Amino acid sequence: MTLAIQPLAGLRDAYGRVARDLRVSLTDRCNLRCSYCMPAEGLAWLPGRTILTDDEIIRLVRIAVERLGVDTIRFTGGEPLLRPGLAGIIAAVRRLATADGTPPGTALTTNGIGLDARIDELRAAGLQRVNISLDSLDRQRYAALARRDRLPEVLAGLAAAEAAELRPVKVNTVVMRGVNEDDVLPLAEFCLERGYELRFIEQMPLGPRHGWDRSSMVPAEEVLGRLQQHYRLVPLPGRGAAPSEDWQVLDGDGRPRGRIGVIASVTRPFCGACDRTRLTADGQVRNCLFARTETDLRTPLRDGAGDLELAELWQGAHLTKARGHGIDDPGFEQPERTMSSIGG
Ligand code: SAM
Ligand code: SF4
């Protein structure tokens, strides 16, 4: 006789929010050096022995799905395509069953480099959705802000995702004052023409130390203002726990062109609806992007802890989830890890 797994109450925090969306960082390494995310050089990599193996990741995701009510897994990094076992991890995750008996949803956030070569394998493994980061269509500007001249490979990745019908292909753009504000309209047109969903993200204080200040951040309102000079924007309802506020884009004659979103994490925080939990590449649970404490699952896992014990530790991590990210609090301190090591 097999005993049914006893699901726990889920990842509920003190404010009644329940996390069902798991972000798994597969590596802290990256083939780009976007200035808002990583320093140009000198960032120490996580030691190799601390990085979870594919089997360890699969086990922790299984615990999250089977015991903690997680139903969607997004793989990120660093650059998740640098992880050789990515397709195998996705395939294993798709063999799991969520509370309603269906496989978990799977998504990938990537810079797109090398995606064209791996898209068939990833799709066959069960990848359902992809978000590709693209901050400029100008090759020189891209090379300057990502500190690597690799725009053609990103565009090839985007085209491959479209050809593989991983729709809707989503594009993430961080807008930076004095760097790529001029790209807002060209990027919008590029994405609308191809049916990609573009989301403009406010830059958050999660990159190199002292690399952010509120006055030079480009607020979502300003981005929307630029878009409104060329399009009519009609707000789309039904945001739920999604970070993105979405708009139907109409041209001057009122014809629908597509959909665009803004992620206003700084100026219009959505912490009250947050349903995220995060697992870093070295096996730490983070209950928030901005958390200053983490819960270590790697050590107990390697010391032989059972599934129930790991699930309870994960649950405990969410009891201390803060009400909000606190960027505006006078005592706000940026987390030790940069975005590349947290997993965005
Ligand atoms: N390397 C992959 C990529 O770039 O899509 C996945 C990891 S990256 C950390 C995930 C997302 O976080 C990207 O869309 C990136 O633009 C965004 N990001 C990184 N640093 C950020 C920051 N300081 N503020 C806002 N978004 C940031
Ligand atoms: Fe790499 Fe993504 Fe960070 Fe850019 S945003 S440096 S691609 S992890």
CSV table of C-alpha atoms and ligand atoms in Angstrom, one decimal:
chain,number,residue,atom,x,y,z
A,1,MET,CA,0.0,0.0,0.0
A,2,THR,CA,1.4,3.5,-0.9
A,3,LEU,CA,0.7,6.3,1.6
A,4,ALA,CA,-0.7,9.5,0.0
A,5,ILE,CA,1.6,12.5,0.5
A,6,GLN,CA,0.2,14.8,3.2
A,7,PRO,CA,0.2,18.3,1.7
A,8,LEU,CA,1.0,21.0,4.2
A,9,ALA,CA,-1.0,24.3,4.5
A,10,GLY,CA,1.2,25.9,1.8
A,11,LEU,CA,3.6,28.8,1.8
A,12,ARG,CA,1.4,31.2,3.8
A,13,ASP,CA,2.9,34.3,5.3
A,14,ALA,CA,1.8,36.4,8.3
A,15,TYR,CA,-0.2,38.8,6.0
A,16,GLY,CA,-2.2,36.0,4.5
A,17,ARG,CA,-0.4,35.8,1.1
A,18,VAL,CA,0.2,32.4,-0.3
A,19,ALA,CA,3.2,31.7,-2.6
A,20,ARG,CA,2.4,29.4,-5.5
A,21,ASP,CA,4.9,30.7,-8.0
A,22,LEU,CA,8.5,29.4,-7.6
A,23,ARG,CA,11.5,31.1,-9.2
A,24,VAL,CA,14.4,28.7,-9.4
A,25,SER,CA,17.8,30.2,-10.1
A,26,LEU,CA,19.9,27.6,-11.9
A,27,THR,CA,23.2,29.5,-11.9
A,28,ASP,CA,24.7,32.8,-10.8
A,29,ARG,CA,26.8,32.9,-13.9
A,30,CYS,CA,26.1,34.9,-17.0
A,31,ASN,CA,27.5,35.6,-20.4
A,32,LEU,CA,26.4,39.2,-20.2
A,33,ARG,CA,27.2,41.9,-17.7
A,34,CYS,CA,24.1,44.2,-17.8
A,35,SER,CA,25.0,47.2,-15.8
A,36,TYR,CA,21.9,47.2,-13.6
A,37,CYS,CA,22.4,43.6,-12.6
A,38,MET,CA,26.1,42.8,-12.4
A,39,PRO,CA,29.4,44.7,-12.0
A,40,ALA,CA,31.7,44.7,-15.0
A,41,GLU,CA,34.1,42.5,-13.1
A,42,GLY,CA,35.1,41.4,-9.6
A,43,LEU,CA,31.9,39.6,-8.7
A,44,ALA,CA,32.8,36.3,-6.9
A,45,TRP,CA,30.9,33.3,-8.2
A,46,LEU,CA,29.2,31.0,-5.8
A,47,PRO,CA,31.6,28.1,-5.1
A,48,GLY,CA,30.9,25.1,-7.3
A,49,ARG,CA,30.3,22.7,-4.4
A,50,THR,CA,27.5,24.9,-3.1
A,51,ILE,CA,25.5,24.8,-6.4
A,52,LEU,CA,22.7,22.3,-6.2
A,53,THR,CA,22.9,19.4,-8.6
A,54,ASP,CA,20.1,18.7,-11.1
A,55,ASP,CA,18.8,15.9,-8.8
A,56,GLU,CA,18.8,18.2,-5.8
A,57,ILE,CA,16.9,20.9,-7.7
A,58,ILE,CA,14.3,18.4,-8.9
A,59,ARG,CA,13.8,17.1,-5.4
A,60,LEU,CA,13.3,20.5,-3.9
A,61,VAL,CA,10.9,21.5,-6.7
A,62,ARG,CA,9.0,18.2,-6.2
A,63,ILE,CA,8.6,19.1,-2.5
A,64,ALA,CA,7.4,22.5,-3.3
A,65,VAL,CA,4.8,21.1,-5.8
A,66,GLU,CA,3.7,18.1,-3.9
A,67,ARG,CA,3.7,19.4,-0.3
A,68,LEU,CA,3.6,23.2,-0.5
A,69,GLY,CA,1.0,24.0,-3.2
A,70,VAL,CA,3.4,25.5,-5.8
A,71,ASP,CA,1.9,25.2,-9.3
A,72,THR,CA,4.2,27.3,-11.5
A,73,ILE,CA,8.0,27.1,-11.9
A,74,ARG,CA,10.1,29.8,-13.7
A,75,PHE,CA,13.7,29.0,-14.3
A,76,THR,CA,16.1,31.9,-14.2
A,77,GLY,CA,19.6,32.9,-13.1
A,78,GLY,CA,22.2,34.3,-13.9
A,79,GLU,CA,21.7,32.9,-17.3
A,80,PRO,CA,19.7,29.6,-17.1
A,81,LEU,CA,20.7,28.5,-20.6
A,82,LEU,CA,24.2,28.1,-19.2
A,83,ARG,CA,23.0,25.2,-17.2
A,84,PRO,CA,23.6,22.0,-19.2
A,85,GLY,CA,20.9,20.0,-17.5
A,86,LEU,CA,18.1,22.5,-18.1
A,87,ALA,CA,16.0,20.4,-20.4
A,88,GLY,CA,16.3,17.4,-18.1
A,89,ILE,CA,15.2,19.5,-15.1
A,90,ILE,CA,12.2,20.9,-17.1
A,91,ALA,CA,11.2,17.4,-18.2
A,92,ALA,CA,11.4,16.1,-14.6
A,93,VAL,CA,9.3,19.0,-13.3
A,94,ARG,CA,6.6,18.4,-16.0
A,95,ARG,CA,6.3,14.8,-14.7
A,96,LEU,CA,5.1,16.2,-11.3
A,97,ALA,CA,1.5,16.7,-10.4
A,98,THR,CA,0.1,19.8,-8.7
A,99,ALA,CA,-2.8,19.7,-6.3
A,100,ASP,CA,-5.3,19.5,-9.1
A,101,GLY,CA,-3.4,16.6,-10.8
A,102,THR,CA,-2.0,18.7,-13.7
A,103,PRO,CA,1.7,19.2,-14.3
A,104,PRO,CA,3.2,22.5,-13.0
A,105,GLY,CA,3.5,25.3,-15.5
A,106,THR,CA,7.0,26.0,-16.7
A,107,ALA,CA,8.6,29.2,-17.9
A,108,LEU,CA,12.1,30.5,-18.6
A,109,THR,CA,13.6,34.0,-18.2
A,110,THR,CA,16.6,34.3,-20.4
A,111,ASN,CA,18.8,36.7,-22.2
A,112,GLY,CA,18.1,34.6,-25.3
A,113,ILE,CA,21.7,33.8,-26.2
A,114,GLY,CA,21.9,30.3,-27.5
A,115,LEU,CA,18.1,29.8,-27.3
A,116,ASP,CA,17.9,29.1,-31.0
A,117,ALA,CA,20.1,26.0,-30.7
A,118,ARG,CA,18.2,24.6,-27.7
A,119,ILE,CA,14.6,25.6,-28.3
A,120,ASP,CA,13.5,22.2,-29.8
A,121,GLU,CA,15.0,20.3,-26.9
A,122,LEU,CA,13.5,22.7,-24.3
A,123,ARG,CA,10.0,22.6,-25.9
A,124,ALA,CA,10.1,18.8,-26.2
A,125,ALA,CA,11.0,18.8,-22.4
A,126,GLY,CA,7.8,20.7,-21.7
A,127,LEU,CA,8.9,24.3,-21.6
A,128,GLN,CA,5.7,26.4,-22.0
A,129,ARG,CA,6.7,30.0,-21.9
A,130,VAL,CA,9.7,32.2,-22.3
A,131,ASN,CA,10.6,35.8,-21.4
A,132,ILE,CA,13.6,37.2,-23.2
A,133,SER,CA,15.4,40.3,-21.9
A,134,LEU,CA,16.2,42.9,-24.5
A,135,ASP,CA,17.1,46.5,-23.6
A,136,SER,CA,18.0,48.0,-27.0
A,137,LEU,CA,17.7,47.2,-30.7
A,138,ASP,CA,20.8,49.3,-31.4
A,139,ARG,CA,23.8,47.0,-31.5
A,140,GLN,CA,26.3,49.5,-30.1
A,141,ARG,CA,24.0,50.5,-27.3
A,142,TYR,CA,23.2,46.9,-26.5
A,143,ALA,CA,26.9,46.1,-26.4
A,144,ALA,CA,27.5,49.1,-24.1
A,145,LEU,CA,24.7,48.3,-21.6
A,146,ALA,CA,25.2,44.5,-21.6
A,147,ARG,CA,29.0,45.0,-21.8
A,148,ARG,CA,29.0,42.3,-24.5
A,149,ASP,CA,28.4,42.6,-28.3
A,150,ARG,CA,25.8,39.9,-28.6
A,151,LEU,CA,22.6,41.5,-29.9
A,152,PRO,CA,22.4,39.3,-33.0
A,153,GLU,CA,22.3,36.2,-30.9
A,154,VAL,CA,19.5,37.6,-28.7
A,155,LEU,CA,17.5,38.4,-31.8
A,156,ALA,CA,18.1,34.9,-33.1
A,157,GLY,CA,16.8,33.5,-29.8
A,158,LEU,CA,13.7,35.6,-30.0
A,159,ALA,CA,13.0,34.5,-33.6
A,160,ALA,CA,13.5,30.9,-32.5
A,161,ALA,CA,11.0,31.2,-29.6
A,162,GLU,CA,8.5,32.7,-32.0
A,163,ALA,CA,9.0,29.9,-34.6
A,164,ALA,CA,8.6,27.3,-31.9
A,165,GLU,CA,5.3,28.9,-31.1
A,166,LEU,CA,6.1,29.5,-27.4
A,167,ARG,CA,3.5,32.2,-27.5
A,168,PRO,CA,3.1,34.8,-26.3
A,169,VAL,CA,6.8,35.5,-26.4
A,170,LYS,CA,7.4,38.1,-23.8
A,171,VAL,CA,10.2,40.6,-23.8
A,172,ASN,CA,11.6,42.3,-20.7
A,173,THR,CA,13.2,45.8,-20.9
A,174,VAL,CA,14.7,47.7,-18.1
A,175,VAL,CA,14.6,51.4,-18.9
A,176,MET,CA,17.6,53.4,-17.8
A,177,ARG,CA,17.8,57.2,-17.7
A,178,GLY,CA,20.2,58.5,-20.3
A,179,VAL,CA,20.9,55.1,-21.6
A,180,ASN,CA,18.0,53.5,-23.5
A,181,GLU,CA,15.0,55.8,-23.1
A,182,ASP,CA,15.1,56.3,-26.9
A,183,ASP,CA,14.6,52.6,-27.3
A,184,VAL,CA,11.1,52.7,-25.8
A,185,LEU,CA,9.3,53.4,-29.1
A,186,PRO,CA,11.5,51.3,-31.4
A,187,LEU,CA,11.2,48.3,-29.0
A,188,ALA,CA,7.4,48.8,-28.7
A,189,GLU,CA,7.1,48.8,-32.5
A,190,PHE,CA,9.4,45.8,-32.9
A,191,CYS,CA,7.4,43.8,-30.5
A,192,LEU,CA,3.9,44.9,-31.7
A,193,GLU,CA,4.8,44.0,-35.3
A,194,ARG,CA,5.8,40.5,-34.2
A,195,GLY,CA,3.1,39.8,-31.7
A,196,TYR,CA,5.6,39.8,-28.7
A,197,GLU,CA,4.4,41.1,-25.4
A,198,LEU,CA,6.7,43.8,-24.2
A,199,ARG,CA,7.0,44.7,-20.5
A,200,PHE,CA,9.0,47.7,-19.3
A,201,ILE,CA,10.6,47.1,-15.9
A,202,GLU,CA,11.5,49.9,-13.5
A,203,GLN,CA,15.1,49.5,-12.4
A,204,MET,CA,15.4,48.2,-8.9
A,205,PRO,CA,18.3,48.6,-6.4
A,206,LEU,CA,19.5,45.0,-6.9
A,207,GLY,CA,22.6,45.5,-9.1
A,208,PRO,CA,26.1,46.6,-8.1
A,209,ARG,CA,26.3,48.6,-4.9
A,210,HIS,CA,25.6,52.3,-5.2
A,211,GLY,CA,24.5,51.8,-8.8
A,212,TRP,CA,20.9,53.0,-8.2
A,213,ASP,CA,19.3,56.1,-7.1
A,214,ARG,CA,15.6,56.9,-7.2
A,215,SER,CA,15.9,60.2,-8.9
A,216,SER,CA,17.6,58.8,-12.0
A,217,MET,CA,15.2,55.8,-12.2
A,218,VAL,CA,12.8,56.0,-15.1
A,219,PRO,CA,9.3,55.6,-13.6
A,220,ALA,CA,6.7,53.5,-15.4
A,221,GLU,CA,4.5,56.6,-15.7
A,222,GLU,CA,7.2,58.3,-17.9
A,223,VAL,CA,7.4,55.2,-20.1
A,224,LEU,CA,3.6,55.2,-20.5
A,225,GLY,CA,3.8,58.9,-21.4
A,226,ARG,CA,6.2,58.2,-24.2
A,227,LEU,CA,4.0,55.4,-25.5
A,228,GLN,CA,0.9,57.5,-25.3
A,229,GLN,CA,2.5,60.0,-27.7
A,230,HIS,CA,2.1,57.3,-30.4
A,231,TYR,CA,-0.6,54.9,-29.3
A,232,ARG,CA,-3.8,54.8,-27.4
A,233,LEU,CA,-3.5,52.6,-24.3
A,234,VAL,CA,-6.5,50.9,-22.8
A,235,PRO,CA,-5.9,49.3,-19.4
A,236,LEU,CA,-6.5,45.5,-19.3
A,237,PRO,CA,-8.2,44.1,-16.2
A,238,GLY,CA,-7.5,40.9,-14.5
A,239,ARG,CA,-3.9,41.4,-13.3
A,240,GLY,CA,-4.2,39.0,-10.3
A,241,ALA,CA,-0.8,38.4,-8.7
A,242,ALA,CA,1.0,39.3,-11.9
A,243,PRO,CA,3.7,42.1,-11.5
A,244,SER,CA,2.8,43.5,-14.8
A,245,GLU,CA,0.1,46.1,-15.5
A,246,ASP,CA,-1.0,45.4,-19.0
A,247,TRP,CA,-2.4,47.7,-21.7
A,248,GLN,CA,-4.2,47.0,-25.0
A,249,VAL,CA,-2.4,49.1,-27.6
A,250,LEU,CA,-4.4,50.8,-30.3
A,251,ASP,CA,-3.1,52.8,-33.2
A,252,GLY,CA,-4.3,56.3,-34.2
A,253,ASP,CA,-7.3,54.8,-36.0
A,254,GLY,CA,-8.3,52.7,-33.0
A,255,ARG,CA,-7.0,49.4,-34.5
A,256,PRO,CA,-5.7,47.0,-32.0
A,257,ARG,CA,-1.9,46.5,-32.3
A,258,GLY,CA,-1.2,44.2,-29.3
A,259,ARG,CA,-0.4,44.3,-25.7
A,260,ILE,CA,2.3,46.1,-23.6
A,261,GLY,CA,2.9,46.1,-19.9
A,262,VAL,CA,4.8,47.9,-17.2
A,263,ILE,CA,6.3,46.4,-14.1
A,264,ALA,CA,6.4,49.4,-11.7
A,265,SER,CA,8.1,47.6,-8.8
A,266,VAL,CA,9.4,50.8,-7.3
A,267,THR,CA,6.7,53.4,-7.9
A,268,ARG,CA,3.6,51.2,-7.7
A,269,PRO,CA,4.7,48.2,-5.6
A,270,PHE,CA,2.6,45.1,-5.8
A,271,CYS,CA,3.9,43.4,-2.7
A,272,GLY,CA,0.3,43.0,-1.3
A,273,ALA,CA,-0.5,40.5,-4.1
A,274,CYS,CA,2.9,38.8,-4.2
A,275,ASP,CA,2.7,35.0,-4.7
A,276,ARG,CA,6.4,34.3,-5.2
A,277,THR,CA,8.9,32.1,-3.5
A,278,ARG,CA,12.5,31.8,-4.6
A,279,LEU,CA,15.2,29.2,-4.6
A,280,THR,CA,18.8,30.3,-5.3
A,281,ALA,CA,21.3,28.1,-7.2
A,282,ASP,CA,23.0,27.3,-3.9
A,283,GLY,CA,19.9,26.1,-2.2
A,284,GLN,CA,18.7,29.1,-0.2
A,285,VAL,CA,15.0,30.0,0.0
A,286,ARG,CA,14.3,33.7,-0.3
A,287,ASN,CA,10.8,34.9,0.5
A,288,CYS,CA,11.3,38.2,-1.3
A,289,LEU,CA,13.7,39.6,-3.9
A,290,PHE,CA,14.7,42.2,-1.3
A,291,ALA,CA,15.0,39.8,1.6
A,292,ARG,CA,18.1,40.3,3.8
A,293,THR,CA,17.8,36.8,5.3
A,294,GLU,CA,17.6,33.4,3.6
A,295,THR,CA,16.7,29.9,4.7
A,296,ASP,CA,19.3,27.2,4.0
A,297,LEU,CA,17.8,24.1,2.5
A,298,ARG,CA,21.1,22.8,0.9
A,299,THR,CA,22.7,21.8,4.2
A,300,PRO,CA,19.8,19.9,5.7
A,301,LEU,CA,19.2,18.3,2.3
A,302,ARG,CA,22.8,17.1,2.0
A,303,ASP,CA,22.7,16.0,5.7
A,304,GLY,CA,19.8,13.6,4.9
A,305,ALA,CA,16.7,15.6,5.9
A,306,GLY,CA,13.4,14.0,4.8
A,307,ASP,CA,10.9,15.7,2.5
A,308,LEU,CA,8.6,16.7,5.3
A,309,GLU,CA,11.4,18.4,7.2
A,310,LEU,CA,12.5,20.3,4.1
A,311,ALA,CA,9.0,21.4,3.4
A,312,GLU,CA,8.5,22.7,7.0
A,313,LEU,CA,11.8,24.7,6.7
A,314,TRP,CA,10.5,26.2,3.5
A,315,GLN,CA,7.2,27.0,5.1
A,316,GLY,CA,8.9,28.6,8.1
A,317,ALA,CA,10.9,30.8,5.6
A,318,HIS,CA,7.6,32.4,4.5
A,319,LEU,CA,6.3,33.2,8.0
A,320,THR,CA,8.8,36.0,8.2
A,321,LYS,CA,8.1,37.5,4.7
A,322,ALA,CA,8.0,41.3,5.0
A,323,ARG,CA,4.8,43.2,4.2
A,324,GLY,CA,6.7,45.2,1.5
A,325,HIS,CA,10.1,45.6,-0.1
A,326,GLY,CA,10.7,48.8,1.8
A,327,ILE,CA,12.7,50.6,-0.9
A,328,ASP,CA,11.2,53.9,0.4
A,329,ASP,CA,12.0,53.2,4.0
A,330,PRO,CA,14.8,55.4,5.4
A,331,GLY,CA,16.6,52.3,6.7
A,332,PHE,CA,16.4,50.4,3.4
A,333,GLU,CA,19.4,48.4,2.7
A,334,GLN,CA,20.1,46.5,-0.6
A,335,PRO,CA,20.5,42.7,-0.2
A,336,GLU,CA,24.0,41.3,-0.3
A,337,ARG,CA,23.4,39.4,-3.5
A,338,THR,CA,23.0,41.1,-6.8
A,339,MET,CA,20.1,40.2,-9.0
A,340,SER,CA,22.2,37.7,-11.0
A,341,SER,CA,22.7,35.6,-7.9
A,342,ILE,CA,19.2,36.0,-6.5
A,343,GLY,CA,17.4,35.0,-9.7
A,344,GLY,CA,15.0,37.6,-11.1
B,1,SAM,N1,19.7,36.3,-17.5
B,1,SAM,C1,18.3,36.2,-17.6
B,1,SAM,C2,17.7,37.5,-18.2
B,1,SAM,O1,18.4,38.5,-18.3
B,1,SAM,O2,16.6,37.4,-18.6
B,1,SAM,C3,17.6,35.8,-16.4
B,1,SAM,C4,18.1,36.5,-15.1
B,1,SAM,S1,17.8,38.3,-15.0
B,1,SAM,C5,18.4,38.6,-13.4
B,1,SAM,C6,16.0,38.3,-14.9
B,1,SAM,C7,15.4,39.7,-15.2
B,1,SAM,O3,15.8,40.6,-14.2
B,1,SAM,C8,15.8,40.3,-16.5
B,1,SAM,O4,14.7,40.6,-17.3
B,1,SAM,C9,16.6,41.5,-16.1
B,1,SAM,O5,16.4,42.6,-17.0
B,1,SAM,C10,16.0,41.9,-14.8
B,1,SAM,N2,16.8,42.7,-13.9
B,1,SAM,C11,18.1,42.4,-13.5
B,1,SAM,N3,18.5,43.4,-12.7
B,1,SAM,C12,17.5,44.3,-12.5
B,1,SAM,C13,17.3,45.5,-11.8
B,1,SAM,N4,18.3,46.0,-11.0
B,1,SAM,N5,16.1,46.1,-11.8
B,1,SAM,C14,15.1,45.6,-12.6
B,1,SAM,N6,15.2,44.4,-13.3
B,1,SAM,C15,16.4,43.8,-13.3
B,2,SF4,FE1,22.9,38.3,-17.1
B,2,SF4,FE2,20.3,38.5,-17.0
B,2,SF4,FE3,21.8,39.9,-15.3
B,2,SF4,FE4,21.9,40.6,-17.8
B,2,SF4,S1,20.1,40.7,-16.4
B,2,SF4,S2,23.7,40.3,-16.5
B,2,SF4,S3,21.6,38.7,-18.8
B,2,SF4,S4,21.6,37.7,-15.4
